[in-house]
Amino acid sequence: MEGFFWKTWLVVAAFAIGGTSSLPHKPLTYEEAVDLAVSTYNGKSGEESLYRLLEAVPPPKWDPLSESNQELNLTIKETVCLVAEERSLEECDFQDDGAVMGCTGYFFFGESPPVLVLTCEPLGEDEEQNQEEEEEEEKEEDEKDQPRRVKRFKKFFMKLKKSVKKRVMKFFKKPMVIGVTFPF
């Protein structure tokens, strides 16, 4: 009788432990999460070229077993491979002048199924604008011998050009937000 009691207690304890520790998703390591974010961007962004991981900043405490929200930050860069080619990212070299995107991703494991929200913005365009402004200022200095009226018109049109360019860039520079659910 005593042996039966202990066997029953062991079975009940095993079910109790097994029932409380099961996750609604499989454990996800940081590297797997980054790979999933990059493949999601490549699949959902609508870009012609594939993007590959340039840098990932691991959070101080990534818990693969967590059911709470997890954040990741990464930088991706455009490669020479096209999305239509369906090649492995390891085969694709970075483009020399390829676009660089800064991305922040949030995994919501408390949802059923889990959700990934990825926000990516272009990086490095401010440097290009500063370089163009310096070149324009150099041109203005070279043209100081012109009449006052010509200088005023040039200055007016330069301001107008900068304003239009800034508004157009602001319109097209909106961050891309991608939200997906994924089964585990």
PDB file of N, CA and C in Angstrom, residues 66-164:
ATOM      1  N   SER A  66      11.149  33.564 -21.313  1.00  0.00           N
ATOM      2  CA  SER A  66      10.243  34.599 -20.819  1.00  0.00           C
ATOM      3  C   SER A  66       8.918  34.603 -21.573  1.00  0.00           C
ATOM      4  N   GLU A  67       7.871  34.927 -20.853  1.00  0.00           N
ATOM      5  CA  GLU A  67       6.564  35.126 -21.476  1.00  0.00           C
ATOM      6  C   GLU A  67       6.241  36.611 -21.579  1.00  0.00           C
ATOM      7  N   SER A  68       7.150  37.453 -21.097  1.00  0.00           N
ATOM      8  CA  SER A  68       6.922  38.897 -21.173  1.00  0.00           C
ATOM      9  C   SER A  68       7.524  39.437 -22.473  1.00  0.00           C
ATOM     10  N   ASN A  69       7.412  40.742 -22.665  1.00  0.00           N
ATOM     11  CA  ASN A  69       7.924  41.380 -23.872  1.00  0.00           C
ATOM     12  C   ASN A  69       9.449  41.395 -23.850  1.00  0.00           C
ATOM     13  N   GLN A  70      10.044  41.232 -25.022  1.00  0.00           N
ATOM     14  CA  GLN A  70      11.496  41.270 -25.174  1.00  0.00           C
ATOM     15  C   GLN A  70      11.817  42.279 -26.275  1.00  0.00           C
ATOM     16  N   GLU A  71      12.872  43.068 -26.066  1.00  0.00           N
ATOM     17  CA  GLU A  71      13.270  44.092 -27.039  1.00  0.00           C
ATOM     18  C   GLU A  71      14.617  43.731 -27.639  1.00  0.00           C
ATOM     19  N   LEU A  72      14.785  44.047 -28.935  1.00  0.00           N
ATOM     20  CA  LEU A  72      16.094  43.885 -29.553  1.00  0.00           C
ATOM     21  C   LEU A  72      16.371  45.064 -30.470  1.00  0.00           C
ATOM     22  N   ASN A  73      17.654  45.427 -30.566  1.00  0.00           N
ATOM     23  CA  ASN A  73      18.108  46.518 -31.424  1.00  0.00           C
ATOM     24  C   ASN A  73      19.146  45.965 -32.381  1.00  0.00           C
ATOM     25  N   LEU A  74      18.975  46.282 -33.657  1.00  0.00           N
ATOM     26  CA  LEU A  74      19.911  45.785 -34.646  1.00  0.00           C
ATOM     27  C   LEU A  74      20.050  46.764 -35.793  1.00  0.00           C
ATOM     28  N   THR A  75      21.137  46.615 -36.526  1.00  0.00           N
ATOM     29  CA  THR A  75      21.400  47.416 -37.712  1.00  0.00           C
ATOM     30  C   THR A  75      21.580  46.452 -38.870  1.00  0.00           C
ATOM     31  N   ILE A  76      20.882  46.727 -39.970  1.00  0.00           N
ATOM     32  CA  ILE A  76      20.982  45.874 -41.150  1.00  0.00           C
ATOM     33  C   ILE A  76      21.444  46.712 -42.329  1.00  0.00           C
ATOM     34  N   LYS A  77      22.062  46.050 -43.305  1.00  0.00           N
ATOM     35  CA  LYS A  77      22.572  46.762 -44.480  1.00  0.00           C
ATOM     36  C   LYS A  77      22.173  46.009 -45.738  1.00  0.00           C
ATOM     37  N   GLU A  78      21.946  46.786 -46.789  1.00  0.00           N
ATOM     38  CA  GLU A  78      21.528  46.256 -48.080  1.00  0.00           C
ATOM     39  C   GLU A  78      22.642  45.414 -48.700  1.00  0.00           C
ATOM     40  N   THR A  79      22.261  44.289 -49.303  1.00  0.00           N
ATOM     41  CA  THR A  79      23.232  43.410 -49.949  1.00  0.00           C
ATOM     42  C   THR A  79      23.070  43.467 -51.467  1.00  0.00           C
ATOM     43  N   VAL A  80      23.954  42.761 -52.161  1.00  0.00           N
ATOM     44  CA  VAL A  80      23.912  42.727 -53.622  1.00  0.00           C
ATOM     45  C   VAL A  80      22.851  41.752 -54.128  1.00  0.00           C
ATOM     46  N   CYS A  81      22.316  40.901 -53.270  1.00  0.00           N
ATOM     47  CA  CYS A  81      21.322  39.900 -53.666  1.00  0.00           C
ATOM     48  C   CYS A  81      19.921  40.500 -53.723  1.00  0.00           C
ATOM     49  N   LEU A  82      19.154  40.034 -54.681  1.00  0.00           N
ATOM     50  CA  LEU A  82      17.770  40.466 -54.810  1.00  0.00           C
ATOM     51  C   LEU A  82      16.848  39.492 -54.086  1.00  0.00           C
ATOM     52  N   VAL A  83      15.722  39.993 -53.620  1.00  0.00           N
ATOM     53  CA  VAL A  83      14.749  39.163 -52.911  1.00  0.00           C
ATOM     54  C   VAL A  83      14.254  38.048 -53.825  1.00  0.00           C
ATOM     55  N   ALA A  84      14.058  38.360 -55.101  1.00  0.00           N
ATOM     56  CA  ALA A  84      13.524  37.384 -56.051  1.00  0.00           C
ATOM     57  C   ALA A  84      14.463  36.193 -56.248  1.00  0.00           C
ATOM     58  N   GLU A  85      15.758  36.373 -55.976  1.00  0.00           N
ATOM     59  CA  GLU A  85      16.723  35.287 -56.169  1.00  0.00           C
ATOM     60  C   GLU A  85      16.598  34.199 -55.108  1.00  0.00           C
ATOM     61  N   GLU A  86      16.031  34.526 -53.958  1.00  0.00           N
ATOM     62  CA  GLU A  86      15.844  33.583 -52.850  1.00  0.00           C
ATOM     63  C   GLU A  86      17.148  32.881 -52.478  1.00  0.00           C
ATOM     64  N   ARG A  87      18.216  33.655 -52.311  1.00  0.00           N
ATOM     65  CA  ARG A  87      19.515  33.105 -51.925  1.00  0.00           C
ATOM     66  C   ARG A  87      19.691  33.198 -50.414  1.00  0.00           C
ATOM     67  N   SER A  88      20.626  32.424 -49.913  1.00  0.00           N
ATOM     68  CA  SER A  88      20.962  32.473 -48.496  1.00  0.00           C
ATOM     69  C   SER A  88      21.703  33.775 -48.211  1.00  0.00           C
ATOM     70  N   LEU A  89      21.443  34.378 -47.055  1.00  0.00           N
ATOM     71  CA  LEU A  89      22.088  35.653 -46.715  1.00  0.00           C
ATOM     72  C   LEU A  89      23.602  35.522 -46.591  1.00  0.00           C
ATOM     73  N   GLU A  90      24.101  34.339 -46.232  1.00  0.00           N
ATOM     74  CA  GLU A  90      25.543  34.139 -46.101  1.00  0.00           C
ATOM     75  C   GLU A  90      26.250  34.280 -47.444  1.00  0.00           C
ATOM     76  N   GLU A  91      25.538  34.052 -48.541  1.00  0.00           N
ATOM     77  CA  GLU A  91      26.108  34.160 -49.881  1.00  0.00           C
ATOM     78  C   GLU A  91      26.134  35.604 -50.378  1.00  0.00           C
ATOM     79  N   CYS A  92      25.481  36.505 -49.694  1.00  0.00           N
ATOM     80  CA  CYS A  92      25.298  37.876 -50.179  1.00  0.00           C
ATOM     81  C   CYS A  92      26.277  38.835 -49.507  1.00  0.00           C
ATOM     82  N   ASP A  93      27.043  39.541 -50.327  1.00  0.00           N
ATOM     83  CA  ASP A  93      27.947  40.568 -49.811  1.00  0.00           C
ATOM     84  C   ASP A  93      27.179  41.877 -49.663  1.00  0.00           C
ATOM     85  N   PHE A  94      27.680  42.738 -48.770  1.00  0.00           N
ATOM     86  CA  PHE A  94      27.076  44.055 -48.605  1.00  0.00           C
ATOM     87  C   PHE A  94      27.361  44.908 -49.839  1.00  0.00           C
ATOM     88  N   GLN A  95      26.396  45.764 -50.195  1.00  0.00           N
ATOM     89  CA  GLN A  95      26.641  46.756 -51.244  1.00  0.00           C
ATOM     90  C   GLN A  95      27.561  47.828 -50.678  1.00  0.00           C
ATOM     91  N   ASP A  96      28.464  48.355 -51.522  1.00  0.00           N
ATOM     92  CA  ASP A  96      29.381  49.396 -51.055  1.00  0.00           C
ATOM     93  C   ASP A  96      28.625  50.629 -50.588  1.00  0.00           C
ATOM     94  N   ASP A  97      27.622  51.024 -51.351  1.00  0.00           N
ATOM     95  CA  ASP A  97      26.833  52.207 -50.994  1.00  0.00           C
ATOM     96  C   ASP A  97      25.411  51.813 -50.592  1.00  0.00           C
ATOM     97  N   GLY A  98      25.270  50.613 -50.037  1.00  0.00           N
ATOM     98  CA  GLY A  98      23.952  50.101 -49.667  1.00  0.00           C
ATOM     99  C   GLY A  98      23.328  50.864 -48.512  1.00  0.00           C
ATOM    100  N   ALA A  99      22.018  50.873 -48.504  1.00  0.00           N
ATOM    101  CA  ALA A  99      21.271  51.550 -47.443  1.00  0.00           C
ATOM    102  C   ALA A  99      21.474  50.823 -46.115  1.00  0.00           C
ATOM    103  N   VAL A 100      21.595  51.606 -45.053  1.00  0.00           N
ATOM    104  CA  VAL A 100      21.751  51.062 -43.706  1.00  0.00           C
ATOM    105  C   VAL A 100      20.498  51.429 -42.914  1.00  0.00           C
ATOM    106  N   MET A 101      19.909  50.427 -42.274  1.00  0.00           N
ATOM    107  CA  MET A 101      18.676  50.629 -41.518  1.00  0.00           C
ATOM    108  C   MET A 101      18.908  50.300 -40.046  1.00  0.00           C
ATOM    109  N   GLY A 102      18.442  51.193 -39.183  1.00  0.00           N
ATOM    110  CA  GLY A 102      18.457  50.939 -37.743  1.00  0.00           C
ATOM    111  C   GLY A 102      17.098  50.396 -37.341  1.00  0.00           C
ATOM    112  N   CYS A 103      17.074  49.241 -36.714  1.00  0.00           N
ATOM    113  CA  CYS A 103      15.809  48.578 -36.398  1.00  0.00           C
ATOM    114  C   CYS A 103      15.671  48.305 -34.903  1.00  0.00           C
ATOM    115  N   THR A 104      14.445  48.440 -34.442  1.00  0.00           N
ATOM    116  CA  THR A 104      14.079  48.065 -33.080  1.00  0.00           C
ATOM    117  C   THR A 104      12.929  47.081 -33.186  1.00  0.00           C
ATOM    118  N   GLY A 105      13.071  45.967 -32.509  1.00  0.00           N
ATOM    119  CA  GLY A 105      12.038  44.946 -32.556  1.00  0.00           C
ATOM    120  C   GLY A 105      11.520  44.637 -31.170  1.00  0.00           C
ATOM    121  N   TYR A 106      10.253  44.321 -31.098  1.00  0.00           N
ATOM    122  CA  TYR A 106       9.624  43.923 -29.840  1.00  0.00           C
ATOM    123  C   TYR A 106       8.918  42.599 -30.065  1.00  0.00           C
ATOM    124  N   PHE A 107       9.286  41.617 -29.264  1.00  0.00           N
ATOM    125  CA  PHE A 107       8.600  40.335 -29.275  1.00  0.00           C
ATOM    126  C   PHE A 107       7.603  40.342 -28.125  1.00  0.00           C
ATOM    127  N   PHE A 108       6.347  40.072 -28.446  1.00  0.00           N
ATOM    128  CA  PHE A 108       5.291  39.992 -27.441  1.00  0.00           C
ATOM    129  C   PHE A 108       4.916  38.518 -27.287  1.00  0.00           C
ATOM    130  N   PHE A 109       5.534  37.866 -26.312  1.00  0.00           N
ATOM    131  CA  PHE A 109       5.313  36.443 -26.109  1.00  0.00           C
ATOM    132  C   PHE A 109       4.040  36.160 -25.328  1.00  0.00           C
ATOM    133  N   GLY A 110       3.479  37.166 -24.681  1.00  0.00           N
ATOM    134  CA  GLY A 110       2.245  36.982 -23.928  1.00  0.00           C
ATOM    135  C   GLY A 110       1.042  36.806 -24.831  1.00  0.00           C
ATOM    136  N   GLU A 111       1.178  37.174 -26.105  1.00  0.00           N
ATOM    137  CA  GLU A 111       0.083  37.034 -27.066  1.00  0.00           C
ATOM    138  C   GLU A 111       0.035  35.596 -27.576  1.00  0.00           C
ATOM    139  N   SER A 112      -1.106  35.219 -28.093  1.00  0.00           N
ATOM    140  CA  SER A 112      -1.234  33.888 -28.661  1.00  0.00           C
ATOM    141  C   SER A 112      -1.808  34.003 -30.063  1.00  0.00           C
ATOM    142  N   PRO A 113      -1.079  33.779 -31.125  1.00  0.00           N
ATOM    143  CA  PRO A 113       0.335  33.419 -31.182  1.00  0.00           C
ATOM    144  C   PRO A 113       1.224  34.628 -30.887  1.00  0.00           C
ATOM    145  N   PRO A 114       2.509  34.387 -30.586  1.00  0.00           N
ATOM    146  CA  PRO A 114       3.430  35.493 -30.297  1.00  0.00           C
ATOM    147  C   PRO A 114       3.516  36.477 -31.464  1.00  0.00           C
ATOM    148  N   VAL A 115       3.812  37.737 -31.147  1.00  0.00           N
ATOM    149  CA  VAL A 115       3.824  38.814 -32.137  1.00  0.00           C
ATOM    150  C   VAL A 115       5.199  39.472 -32.155  1.00  0.00           C
ATOM    151  N   LEU A 116       5.654  39.841 -33.356  1.00  0.00           N
ATOM    152  CA  LEU A 116       6.872  40.630 -33.531  1.00  0.00           C
ATOM    153  C   LEU A 116       6.486  41.937 -34.194  1.00  0.00           C
ATOM    154  N   VAL A 117       6.898  43.057 -33.596  1.00  0.00           N
ATOM    155  CA  VAL A 117       6.716  44.374 -34.210  1.00  0.00           C
ATOM    156  C   VAL A 117       8.114  44.922 -34.451  1.00  0.00           C
ATOM    157  N   LEU A 118       8.411  45.219 -35.717  1.00  0.00           N
ATOM    158  CA  LEU A 118       9.743  45.656 -36.120  1.00  0.00           C
ATOM    159  C   LEU A 118       9.635  47.032 -36.756  1.00  0.00           C
ATOM    160  N   THR A 119      10.419  47.988 -36.255  1.00  0.00           N
ATOM    161  CA  THR A 119      10.448  49.342 -36.792  1.00  0.00           C
ATOM    162  C   THR A 119      11.853  49.626 -37.295  1.00  0.00           C
ATOM    163  N   CYS A 120      11.972  50.019 -38.573  1.00  0.00           N
ATOM    164  CA  CYS A 120      13.284  50.281 -39.171  1.00  0.00           C
ATOM    165  C   CYS A 120      13.300  51.661 -39.819  1.00  0.00           C
ATOM    166  N   GLU A 121      14.408  52.387 -39.589  1.00  0.00           N
ATOM    167  CA  GLU A 121      14.600  53.716 -40.159  1.00  0.00           C
ATOM    168  C   GLU A 121      15.948  53.780 -40.861  1.00  0.00           C
ATOM    169  N   PRO A 122      16.024  54.521 -41.970  1.00  0.00           N
ATOM    170  CA  PRO A 122      17.318  54.686 -42.643  1.00  0.00           C
ATOM    171  C   PRO A 122      18.296  55.459 -41.764  1.00  0.00           C
ATOM    172  N   LEU A 123      19.560  55.072 -41.806  1.00  0.00           N
ATOM    173  CA  LEU A 123      20.619  55.752 -41.068  1.00  0.00           C
ATOM    174  C   LEU A 123      21.603  56.368 -42.055  1.00  0.00           C
ATOM    175  N   GLY A 124      22.328  57.385 -41.623  1.00  0.00           N
ATOM    176  CA  GLY A 124      23.420  57.942 -42.410  1.00  0.00           C
ATOM    177  C   GLY A 124      23.040  59.005 -43.416  1.00  0.00           C
ATOM    178  N   GLU A 125      21.771  59.331 -43.594  1.00  0.00           N
ATOM    179  CA  GLU A 125      21.391  60.330 -44.582  1.00  0.00           C
ATOM    180  C   GLU A 125      21.686  61.747 -44.107  1.00  0.00           C
ATOM    181  N   ASP A 126      21.752  61.966 -42.805  1.00  0.00           N
ATOM    182  CA  ASP A 126      22.072  63.291 -42.278  1.00  0.00           C
ATOM    183  C   ASP A 126      23.487  63.701 -42.666  1.00  0.00           C
ATOM    184  N   GLU A 127      24.419  62.747 -42.686  1.00  0.00           N
ATOM    185  CA  GLU A 127      25.792  63.041 -43.075  1.00  0.00           C
ATOM    186  C   GLU A 127      25.847  63.506 -44.523  1.00  0.00           C
ATOM    187  N   GLU A 128      25.077  62.851 -45.407  1.00  0.00           N
ATOM    188  CA  GLU A 128      25.044  63.239 -46.811  1.00  0.00           C
ATOM    189  C   GLU A 128      24.497  64.655 -46.965  1.00  0.00           C
ATOM    190  N   GLN A 129      23.458  64.999 -46.215  1.00  0.00           N
ATOM    191  CA  GLN A 129      22.883  66.338 -46.300  1.00  0.00           C
ATOM    192  C   GLN A 129      23.889  67.384 -45.836  1.00  0.00           C
ATOM    193  N   ASN A 130      24.609  67.113 -44.750  1.00  0.00           N
ATOM    194  CA  ASN A 130      25.617  68.059 -44.259  1.00  0.00           C
ATOM    195  C   ASN A 130      26.713  68.263 -45.290  1.00  0.00           C
ATOM    196  N   GLN A 131      27.123  67.206 -45.964  1.00  0.00           N
ATOM    197  CA  GLN A 131      28.162  67.314 -46.978  1.00  0.00           C
ATOM    198  C   GLN A 131      27.668  68.160 -48.154  1.00  0.00           C
ATOM    199  N   GLU A 132      26.427  67.979 -48.575  1.00  0.00           N
ATOM    200  CA  GLU A 132      25.859  68.772 -49.664  1.00  0.00           C
ATOM    201  C   GLU A 132      25.779  70.247 -49.279  1.00  0.00           C
ATOM    202  N   GLU A 133      25.393  70.537 -48.036  1.00  0.00           N
ATOM    203  CA  GLU A 133      25.308  71.922 -47.577  1.00  0.00           C
ATOM    204  C   GLU A 133      26.679  72.588 -47.585  1.00  0.00           C
ATOM    205  N   GLU A 134      27.722  71.868 -47.188  1.00  0.00           N
ATOM    206  CA  GLU A 134      29.074  72.418 -47.204  1.00  0.00           C
ATOM    207  C   GLU A 134      29.514  72.736 -48.628  1.00  0.00           C
ATOM    208  N   GLU A 135      29.190  71.855 -49.571  1.00  0.00           N
ATOM    209  CA  GLU A 135      29.537  72.093 -50.970  1.00  0.00           C
ATOM    210  C   GLU A 135      28.815  73.326 -51.506  1.00  0.00           C
ATOM    211  N   GLU A 136      27.548  73.498 -51.140  1.00  0.00           N
ATOM    212  CA  GLU A 136      26.789  74.663 -51.591  1.00  0.00           C
ATOM    213  C   GLU A 136      27.362  75.954 -51.012  1.00  0.00           C
ATOM    214  N   GLU A 137      27.798  75.926 -49.754  1.00  0.00           N
ATOM    215  CA  GLU A 137      28.401  77.108 -49.137  1.00  0.00           C
ATOM    216  C   GLU A 137      29.702  77.487 -49.832  1.00  0.00           C
ATOM    217  N   GLU A 138      30.479  76.489 -50.247  1.00  0.00           N
ATOM    218  CA  GLU A 138      31.713  76.759 -50.974  1.00  0.00           C
ATOM    219  C   GLU A 138      31.410  77.423 -52.312  1.00  0.00           C
ATOM    220  N   LYS A 139      30.361  76.969 -52.994  1.00  0.00           N
ATOM    221  CA  LYS A 139      29.970  77.575 -54.262  1.00  0.00           C
ATOM    222  C   LYS A 139      29.563  79.032 -54.055  1.00  0.00           C
ATOM    223  N   GLU A 140      28.842  79.302 -52.975  1.00  0.00           N
ATOM    224  CA  GLU A 140      28.404  80.668 -52.684  1.00  0.00           C
ATOM    225  C   GLU A 140      29.599  81.585 -52.459  1.00  0.00           C
ATOM    226  N   GLU A 141      30.612  81.097 -51.769  1.00  0.00           N
ATOM    227  CA  GLU A 141      31.801  81.905 -51.524  1.00  0.00           C
ATOM    228  C   GLU A 141      32.529  82.223 -52.825  1.00  0.00           C
ATOM    229  N   ASP A 142      32.530  81.282 -53.753  1.00  0.00           N
ATOM    230  CA  ASP A 142      33.188  81.495 -55.044  1.00  0.00           C
ATOM    231  C   ASP A 142      32.447  82.531 -55.893  1.00  0.00           C
ATOM    232  N   GLU A 143      31.170  82.692 -55.659  1.00  0.00           N
ATOM    233  CA  GLU A 143      30.357  83.585 -56.482  1.00  0.00           C
ATOM    234  C   GLU A 143      30.105  84.935 -55.808  1.00  0.00           C
ATOM    235  N   LYS A 144      30.966  85.385 -54.939  1.00  0.00           N
ATOM    236  CA  LYS A 144      30.768  86.637 -54.205  1.00  0.00           C
ATOM    237  C   LYS A 144      30.906  87.876 -55.085  1.00  0.00           C
ATOM    238  N   ASP A 145      31.512  87.741 -56.225  1.00  0.00           N
ATOM    239  CA  ASP A 145      31.727  88.894 -57.098  1.00  0.00           C
ATOM    240  C   ASP A 145      30.497  89.233 -57.937  1.00  0.00           C
ATOM    241  N   GLN A 146      29.411  88.561 -57.758  1.00  0.00           N
ATOM    242  CA  GLN A 146      28.210  88.805 -58.541  1.00  0.00           C
ATOM    243  C   GLN A 146      27.425  89.984 -57.959  1.00  0.00           C
ATOM    244  N   PRO A 147      26.546  90.577 -58.786  1.00  0.00           N
ATOM    245  CA  PRO A 147      25.720  91.689 -58.292  1.00  0.00           C
ATOM    246  C   PRO A 147      24.807  91.239 -57.147  1.00  0.00           C
ATOM    247  N   ARG A 148      24.405  92.220 -56.362  1.00  0.00           N
ATOM    248  CA  ARG A 148      23.608  91.966 -55.168  1.00  0.00           C
ATOM    249  C   ARG A 148      22.275  91.277 -55.490  1.00  0.00           C
ATOM    250  N   ARG A 149      21.641  91.703 -56.552  1.00  0.00           N
ATOM    251  CA  ARG A 149      20.357  91.144 -56.954  1.00  0.00           C
ATOM    252  C   ARG A 149      20.489  89.650 -57.280  1.00  0.00           C
ATOM    253  N   VAL A 150      21.531  89.261 -57.970  1.00  0.00           N
ATOM    254  CA  VAL A 150      21.758  87.860 -58.313  1.00  0.00           C
ATOM    255  C   VAL A 150      21.979  87.032 -57.041  1.00  0.00           C
ATOM    256  N   LYS A 151      22.720  87.607 -56.106  1.00  0.00           N
ATOM    257  CA  LYS A 151      22.986  86.910 -54.844  1.00  0.00           C
ATOM    258  C   LYS A 151      21.692  86.648 -54.080  1.00  0.00           C
ATOM    259  N   ARG A 152      20.809  87.664 -54.057  1.00  0.00           N
ATOM    260  CA  ARG A 152      19.550  87.498 -53.340  1.00  0.00           C
ATOM    261  C   ARG A 152      18.681  86.416 -53.976  1.00  0.00           C
ATOM    262  N   PHE A 153      18.599  86.420 -55.314  1.00  0.00           N
ATOM    263  CA  PHE A 153      17.820  85.389 -55.998  1.00  0.00           C
ATOM    264  C   PHE A 153      18.389  83.997 -55.741  1.00  0.00           C
ATOM    265  N   LYS A 154      19.692  83.876 -55.798  1.00  0.00           N
ATOM    266  CA  LYS A 154      20.321  82.576 -55.550  1.00  0.00           C
ATOM    267  C   LYS A 154      20.053  82.112 -54.122  1.00  0.00           C
ATOM    268  N   LYS A 155      20.168  83.049 -53.183  1.00  0.00           N
ATOM    269  CA  LYS A 155      19.937  82.706 -51.788  1.00  0.00           C
ATOM    270  C   LYS A 155      18.489  82.253 -51.578  1.00  0.00           C
ATOM    271  N   PHE A 156      17.543  82.979 -52.196  1.00  0.00           N
ATOM    272  CA  PHE A 156      16.135  82.632 -52.093  1.00  0.00           C
ATOM    273  C   PHE A 156      15.873  81.237 -52.664  1.00  0.00           C
ATOM    274  N   PHE A 157      16.396  80.965 -53.844  1.00  0.00           N
ATOM    275  CA  PHE A 157      16.161  79.667 -54.474  1.00  0.00           C
ATOM    276  C   PHE A 157      16.875  78.526 -53.739  1.00  0.00           C
ATOM    277  N   MET A 158      18.009  78.821 -53.130  1.00  0.00           N
ATOM    278  CA  MET A 158      18.699  77.797 -52.336  1.00  0.00           C
ATOM    279  C   MET A 158      17.857  77.427 -51.109  1.00  0.00           C
ATOM    280  N   LYS A 159      17.282  78.448 -50.449  1.00  0.00           N
ATOM    281  CA  LYS A 159      16.421  78.177 -49.296  1.00  0.00           C
ATOM    282  C   LYS A 159      15.191  77.385 -49.727  1.00  0.00           C
ATOM    283  N   LEU A 160      14.613  77.777 -50.854  1.00  0.00           N
ATOM    284  CA  LEU A 160      13.445  77.083 -51.377  1.00  0.00           C
ATOM    285  C   LEU A 160      13.788  75.622 -51.702  1.00  0.00           C
ATOM    286  N   LYS A 161      14.932  75.425 -52.328  1.00  0.00           N
ATOM    287  CA  LYS A 161      15.375  74.075 -52.684  1.00  0.00           C
ATOM    288  C   LYS A 161      15.562  73.221 -51.430  1.00  0.00           C
ATOM    289  N   LYS A 162      16.211  73.779 -50.410  1.00  0.00           N
ATOM    290  CA  LYS A 162      16.436  73.045 -49.162  1.00  0.00           C
ATOM    291  C   LYS A 162      15.111  72.695 -48.490  1.00  0.00           C
ATOM    292  N   SER A 163      14.186  73.649 -48.499  1.00  0.00           N
ATOM    293  CA  SER A 163      12.898  73.425 -47.857  1.00  0.00           C
ATOM    294  C   SER A 163      12.125  72.305 -48.551  1.00  0.00           C
ATOM    295  N   VAL A 164      12.082  72.362 -49.878  1.00  0.00           N
ATOM    296  CA  VAL A 164      11.366  71.333 -50.635  1.00  0.00           C
ATOM    297  C   VAL A 164      12.039  69.973 -50.439  1.00  0.00           C
TER     298      VAL A 164
END
